[in-house]
Amino acid sequence: MHPNEISWVICEAARPTANALKGQLGDVRYETVRLGLKEFLCGYFSAVAACDSKLGKTISPIKCSVSEAKGLKVRFGFPGCGKSGGLRLAVLAFCDQRLVKIAGAWIRREDPDDDDFADAFDAS
């Protein structure tokens, strides 16, 4: 699966973190991180049937109340941070529609809990 085969949406709840990251990294580095995330997720979608399995400590399927979507908790590093200090993302994967929504995003120091992920999914 290739990133161009999927529609990508950054939901309102994730925009402040995306904008802060873009401001921190600059346009060129931000686009590199964005493309890297898309390729990483496409690799997971291609390798793991139905998005039902964990990928180490990086991707964990979690409950979500959004119809027809798979909820994923994603850890993703960006330049200068690595995964332990990087992003935490609430991702909704609509497999049949080939649509991915970034429902929530946090820089690691914010340490989102399960309720934060549920709220992000519900708000998408």
PDB file of N, CA and C in Angstrom, residues 56-112:
ATOM      1  N   GLY A  56       5.030  -4.007  18.246  1.00  0.00           N
ATOM      2  CA  GLY A  56       5.918  -3.647  19.342  1.00  0.00           C
ATOM      3  C   GLY A  56       5.250  -2.665  20.275  1.00  0.00           C
ATOM      4  N   LYS A  57       5.990  -1.636  20.655  1.00  0.00           N
ATOM      5  CA  LYS A  57       5.432  -0.572  21.496  1.00  0.00           C
ATOM      6  C   LYS A  57       5.012   0.632  20.659  1.00  0.00           C
ATOM      7  N   THR A  58       5.040   0.472  19.336  1.00  0.00           N
ATOM      8  CA  THR A  58       4.810   1.591  18.442  1.00  0.00           C
ATOM      9  C   THR A  58       3.354   1.787  18.049  1.00  0.00           C
ATOM     10  N   ILE A  59       2.657   0.687  17.762  1.00  0.00           N
ATOM     11  CA  ILE A  59       1.246   0.782  17.374  1.00  0.00           C
ATOM     12  C   ILE A  59       0.457  -0.232  18.184  1.00  0.00           C
ATOM     13  N   SER A  60      -0.622   0.249  18.803  1.00  0.00           N
ATOM     14  CA  SER A  60      -1.514  -0.624  19.565  1.00  0.00           C
ATOM     15  C   SER A  60      -2.950  -0.351  19.163  1.00  0.00           C
ATOM     16  N   PRO A  61      -3.671  -1.393  18.738  1.00  0.00           N
ATOM     17  CA  PRO A  61      -5.100  -1.210  18.500  1.00  0.00           C
ATOM     18  C   PRO A  61      -5.797  -0.931  19.835  1.00  0.00           C
ATOM     19  N   ILE A  62      -6.715   0.025  19.843  1.00  0.00           N
ATOM     20  CA  ILE A  62      -7.457   0.333  21.056  1.00  0.00           C
ATOM     21  C   ILE A  62      -8.936   0.485  20.697  1.00  0.00           C
ATOM     22  N   LYS A  63      -9.772   0.341  21.707  1.00  0.00           N
ATOM     23  CA  LYS A  63     -11.217   0.475  21.484  1.00  0.00           C
ATOM     24  C   LYS A  63     -11.537   1.867  20.972  1.00  0.00           C
ATOM     25  N   CYS A  64     -12.493   1.880  20.052  1.00  0.00           N
ATOM     26  CA  CYS A  64     -12.993   3.174  19.600  1.00  0.00           C
ATOM     27  C   CYS A  64     -14.461   2.994  19.248  1.00  0.00           C
ATOM     28  N   SER A  65     -15.217   4.031  19.473  1.00  0.00           N
ATOM     29  CA  SER A  65     -16.664   3.968  19.255  1.00  0.00           C
ATOM     30  C   SER A  65     -17.078   4.478  17.880  1.00  0.00           C
ATOM     31  N   VAL A  66     -16.114   4.761  17.030  1.00  0.00           N
ATOM     32  CA  VAL A  66     -16.413   5.299  15.705  1.00  0.00           C
ATOM     33  C   VAL A  66     -16.766   4.142  14.769  1.00  0.00           C
ATOM     34  N   SER A  67     -17.939   4.215  14.194  1.00  0.00           N
ATOM     35  CA  SER A  67     -18.430   3.165  13.311  1.00  0.00           C
ATOM     36  C   SER A  67     -17.505   2.968  12.107  1.00  0.00           C
ATOM     37  N   GLU A  68     -17.230   1.726  11.785  1.00  0.00           N
ATOM     38  CA  GLU A  68     -16.430   1.325  10.623  1.00  0.00           C
ATOM     39  C   GLU A  68     -14.959   1.705  10.718  1.00  0.00           C
ATOM     40  N   ALA A  69     -14.477   2.130  11.883  1.00  0.00           N
ATOM     41  CA  ALA A  69     -13.080   2.534  12.023  1.00  0.00           C
ATOM     42  C   ALA A  69     -12.350   1.628  13.000  1.00  0.00           C
ATOM     43  N   LYS A  70     -11.068   1.503  12.786  1.00  0.00           N
ATOM     44  CA  LYS A  70     -10.170   0.849  13.730  1.00  0.00           C
ATOM     45  C   LYS A  70      -9.433   1.966  14.457  1.00  0.00           C
ATOM     46  N   GLY A  71      -9.386   1.896  15.783  1.00  0.00           N
ATOM     47  CA  GLY A  71      -8.664   2.882  16.570  1.00  0.00           C
ATOM     48  C   GLY A  71      -7.257   2.399  16.841  1.00  0.00           C
ATOM     49  N   LEU A  72      -6.291   3.281  16.643  1.00  0.00           N
ATOM     50  CA  LEU A  72      -4.892   2.940  16.871  1.00  0.00           C
ATOM     51  C   LEU A  72      -4.223   3.997  17.740  1.00  0.00           C
ATOM     52  N   LYS A  73      -3.429   3.528  18.679  1.00  0.00           N
ATOM     53  CA  LYS A  73      -2.578   4.388  19.491  1.00  0.00           C
ATOM     54  C   LYS A  73      -1.182   4.252  18.878  1.00  0.00           C
ATOM     55  N   VAL A  74      -0.640   5.364  18.391  1.00  0.00           N
ATOM     56  CA  VAL A  74       0.621   5.331  17.651  1.00  0.00           C
ATOM     57  C   VAL A  74       1.666   6.191  18.342  1.00  0.00           C
ATOM     58  N   ARG A  75       2.846   5.617  18.506  1.00  0.00           N
ATOM     59  CA  ARG A  75       4.021   6.368  18.977  1.00  0.00           C
ATOM     60  C   ARG A  75       4.882   6.634  17.759  1.00  0.00           C
ATOM     61  N   PHE A  76       5.264   7.892  17.560  1.00  0.00           N
ATOM     62  CA  PHE A  76       6.055   8.229  16.381  1.00  0.00           C
ATOM     63  C   PHE A  76       7.095   9.275  16.741  1.00  0.00           C
ATOM     64  N   GLY A  77       8.345   8.970  16.456  1.00  0.00           N
ATOM     65  CA  GLY A  77       9.429   9.904  16.738  1.00  0.00           C
ATOM     66  C   GLY A  77       9.616  10.889  15.600  1.00  0.00           C
ATOM     67  N   PHE A  78      10.148  12.034  15.934  1.00  0.00           N
ATOM     68  CA  PHE A  78      10.505  13.020  14.922  1.00  0.00           C
ATOM     69  C   PHE A  78      11.902  13.521  15.228  1.00  0.00           C
ATOM     70  N   PRO A  79      12.565  14.184  14.287  1.00  0.00           N
ATOM     71  CA  PRO A  79      13.964  14.582  14.495  1.00  0.00           C
ATOM     72  C   PRO A  79      14.182  15.312  15.820  1.00  0.00           C
ATOM     73  N   GLY A  80      15.156  14.817  16.560  1.00  0.00           N
ATOM     74  CA  GLY A  80      15.514  15.437  17.827  1.00  0.00           C
ATOM     75  C   GLY A  80      14.777  14.872  19.024  1.00  0.00           C
ATOM     76  N   CYS A  81      13.835  13.962  18.820  1.00  0.00           N
ATOM     77  CA  CYS A  81      13.060  13.446  19.947  1.00  0.00           C
ATOM     78  C   CYS A  81      13.097  11.933  20.080  1.00  0.00           C
ATOM     79  N   GLY A  82      12.966  11.217  19.007  1.00  0.00           N
ATOM     80  CA  GLY A  82      12.818   9.771  19.096  1.00  0.00           C
ATOM     81  C   GLY A  82      11.424   9.421  19.583  1.00  0.00           C
ATOM     82  N   LYS A  83      11.140   8.121  19.644  1.00  0.00           N
ATOM     83  CA  LYS A  83       9.790   7.690  20.015  1.00  0.00           C
ATOM     84  C   LYS A  83       9.457   8.003  21.459  1.00  0.00           C
ATOM     85  N   SER A  84      10.422   7.904  22.364  1.00  0.00           N
ATOM     86  CA  SER A  84      10.100   8.125  23.775  1.00  0.00           C
ATOM     87  C   SER A  84       9.739   9.576  24.050  1.00  0.00           C
ATOM     88  N   GLY A  85      10.245  10.496  23.254  1.00  0.00           N
ATOM     89  CA  GLY A  85       9.914  11.905  23.450  1.00  0.00           C
ATOM     90  C   GLY A  85       9.109  12.483  22.306  1.00  0.00           C
ATOM     91  N   GLY A  86       8.682  11.637  21.391  1.00  0.00           N
ATOM     92  CA  GLY A  86       8.011  12.094  20.181  1.00  0.00           C
ATOM     93  C   GLY A  86       6.520  12.266  20.328  1.00  0.00           C
ATOM     94  N   LEU A  87       5.817  11.924  19.289  1.00  0.00           N
ATOM     95  CA  LEU A  87       4.378  12.131  19.228  1.00  0.00           C
ATOM     96  C   LEU A  87       3.607  10.911  19.705  1.00  0.00           C
ATOM     97  N   ARG A  88       2.430  11.185  20.250  1.00  0.00           N
ATOM     98  CA  ARG A  88       1.422  10.166  20.514  1.00  0.00           C
ATOM     99  C   ARG A  88       0.235  10.557  19.660  1.00  0.00           C
ATOM    100  N   LEU A  89      -0.238   9.615  18.852  1.00  0.00           N
ATOM    101  CA  LEU A  89      -1.306   9.912  17.910  1.00  0.00           C
ATOM    102  C   LEU A  89      -2.490   8.985  18.115  1.00  0.00           C
ATOM    103  N   ALA A  90      -3.679   9.554  18.060  1.00  0.00           N
ATOM    104  CA  ALA A  90      -4.919   8.787  18.029  1.00  0.00           C
ATOM    105  C   ALA A  90      -5.309   8.721  16.563  1.00  0.00           C
ATOM    106  N   VAL A  91      -5.217   7.518  15.980  1.00  0.00           N
ATOM    107  CA  VAL A  91      -5.432   7.337  14.550  1.00  0.00           C
ATOM    108  C   VAL A  91      -6.686   6.500  14.323  1.00  0.00           C
ATOM    109  N   LEU A  92      -7.523   6.969  13.437  1.00  0.00           N
ATOM    110  CA  LEU A  92      -8.695   6.208  13.001  1.00  0.00           C
ATOM    111  C   LEU A  92      -8.434   5.718  11.586  1.00  0.00           C
ATOM    112  N   ALA A  93      -8.477   4.400  11.404  1.00  0.00           N
ATOM    113  CA  ALA A  93      -8.262   3.807  10.089  1.00  0.00           C
ATOM    114  C   ALA A  93      -9.590   3.258   9.571  1.00  0.00           C
ATOM    115  N   PHE A  94     -10.046   3.803   8.475  1.00  0.00           N
ATOM    116  CA  PHE A  94     -11.252   3.337   7.797  1.00  0.00           C
ATOM    117  C   PHE A  94     -10.777   2.512   6.603  1.00  0.00           C
ATOM    118  N   CYS A  95     -10.529   1.238   6.847  1.00  0.00           N
ATOM    119  CA  CYS A  95      -9.874   0.373   5.860  1.00  0.00           C
ATOM    120  C   CYS A  95     -10.637   0.297   4.546  1.00  0.00           C
ATOM    121  N   ASP A  96     -11.927   0.062   4.599  1.00  0.00           N
ATOM    122  CA  ASP A  96     -12.715  -0.085   3.372  1.00  0.00           C
ATOM    123  C   ASP A  96     -12.739   1.195   2.542  1.00  0.00           C
ATOM    124  N   GLN A  97     -12.670   2.324   3.200  1.00  0.00           N
ATOM    125  CA  GLN A  97     -12.728   3.612   2.516  1.00  0.00           C
ATOM    126  C   GLN A  97     -11.345   4.151   2.152  1.00  0.00           C
ATOM    127  N   ARG A  98     -10.303   3.449   2.623  1.00  0.00           N
ATOM    128  CA  ARG A  98      -8.919   3.907   2.423  1.00  0.00           C
ATOM    129  C   ARG A  98      -8.765   5.351   2.912  1.00  0.00           C
ATOM    130  N   LEU A  99      -9.173   5.545   4.152  1.00  0.00           N
ATOM    131  CA  LEU A  99      -9.148   6.850   4.797  1.00  0.00           C
ATOM    132  C   LEU A  99      -8.488   6.716   6.160  1.00  0.00           C
ATOM    133  N   VAL A 100      -7.596   7.645   6.458  1.00  0.00           N
ATOM    134  CA  VAL A 100      -6.958   7.698   7.769  1.00  0.00           C
ATOM    135  C   VAL A 100      -7.167   9.092   8.342  1.00  0.00           C
ATOM    136  N   LYS A 101      -7.679   9.122   9.576  1.00  0.00           N
ATOM    137  CA  LYS A 101      -7.845  10.398  10.275  1.00  0.00           C
ATOM    138  C   LYS A 101      -6.923  10.423  11.485  1.00  0.00           C
ATOM    139  N   ILE A 102      -6.144  11.491  11.593  1.00  0.00           N
ATOM    140  CA  ILE A 102      -5.364  11.737  12.806  1.00  0.00           C
ATOM    141  C   ILE A 102      -6.327  12.493  13.715  1.00  0.00           C
ATOM    142  N   ALA A 103      -6.933  11.757  14.640  1.00  0.00           N
ATOM    143  CA  ALA A 103      -7.986  12.318  15.481  1.00  0.00           C
ATOM    144  C   ALA A 103      -7.436  13.140  16.634  1.00  0.00           C
ATOM    145  N   GLY A 104      -6.262  12.778  17.111  1.00  0.00           N
ATOM    146  CA  GLY A 104      -5.638  13.493  18.219  1.00  0.00           C
ATOM    147  C   GLY A 104      -4.132  13.374  18.124  1.00  0.00           C
ATOM    148  N   ALA A 105      -3.436  14.366  18.626  1.00  0.00           N
ATOM    149  CA  ALA A 105      -1.966  14.352  18.602  1.00  0.00           C
ATOM    150  C   ALA A 105      -1.444  15.080  19.836  1.00  0.00           C
ATOM    151  N   TRP A 106      -0.425  14.492  20.442  1.00  0.00           N
ATOM    152  CA  TRP A 106       0.196  15.057  21.634  1.00  0.00           C
ATOM    153  C   TRP A 106       1.692  14.878  21.542  1.00  0.00           C
ATOM    154  N   ILE A 107       2.422  15.873  21.985  1.00  0.00           N
ATOM    155  CA  ILE A 107       3.858  15.691  22.149  1.00  0.00           C
ATOM    156  C   ILE A 107       4.037  14.959  23.465  1.00  0.00           C
ATOM    157  N   ARG A 108       4.905  14.005  23.505  1.00  0.00           N
ATOM    158  CA  ARG A 108       5.012  13.015  24.581  1.00  0.00           C
ATOM    159  C   ARG A 108       4.915  13.606  25.985  1.00  0.00           C
ATOM    160  N   ARG A 109       5.466  14.736  26.198  1.00  0.00           N
ATOM    161  CA  ARG A 109       5.463  15.284  27.568  1.00  0.00           C
ATOM    162  C   ARG A 109       4.039  15.506  28.096  1.00  0.00           C
ATOM    163  N   GLU A 110       3.060  15.540  27.184  1.00  0.00           N
ATOM    164  CA  GLU A 110       1.664  15.713  27.595  1.00  0.00           C
ATOM    165  C   GLU A 110       1.048  14.411  28.091  1.00  0.00           C
ATOM    166  N   ASP A 111       1.641  13.260  27.743  1.00  0.00           N
ATOM    167  CA  ASP A 111       1.272  11.938  28.230  1.00  0.00           C
ATOM    168  C   ASP A 111      -0.235  11.689  28.256  1.00  0.00           C
ATOM    169  N   PRO A 112      -0.858  11.533  27.077  1.00  0.00           N
ATOM    170  CA  PRO A 112      -2.308  11.299  27.020  1.00  0.00           C
ATOM    171  C   PRO A 112      -2.682   9.949  27.625  1.00  0.00           C
TER     172      PRO A 112
END
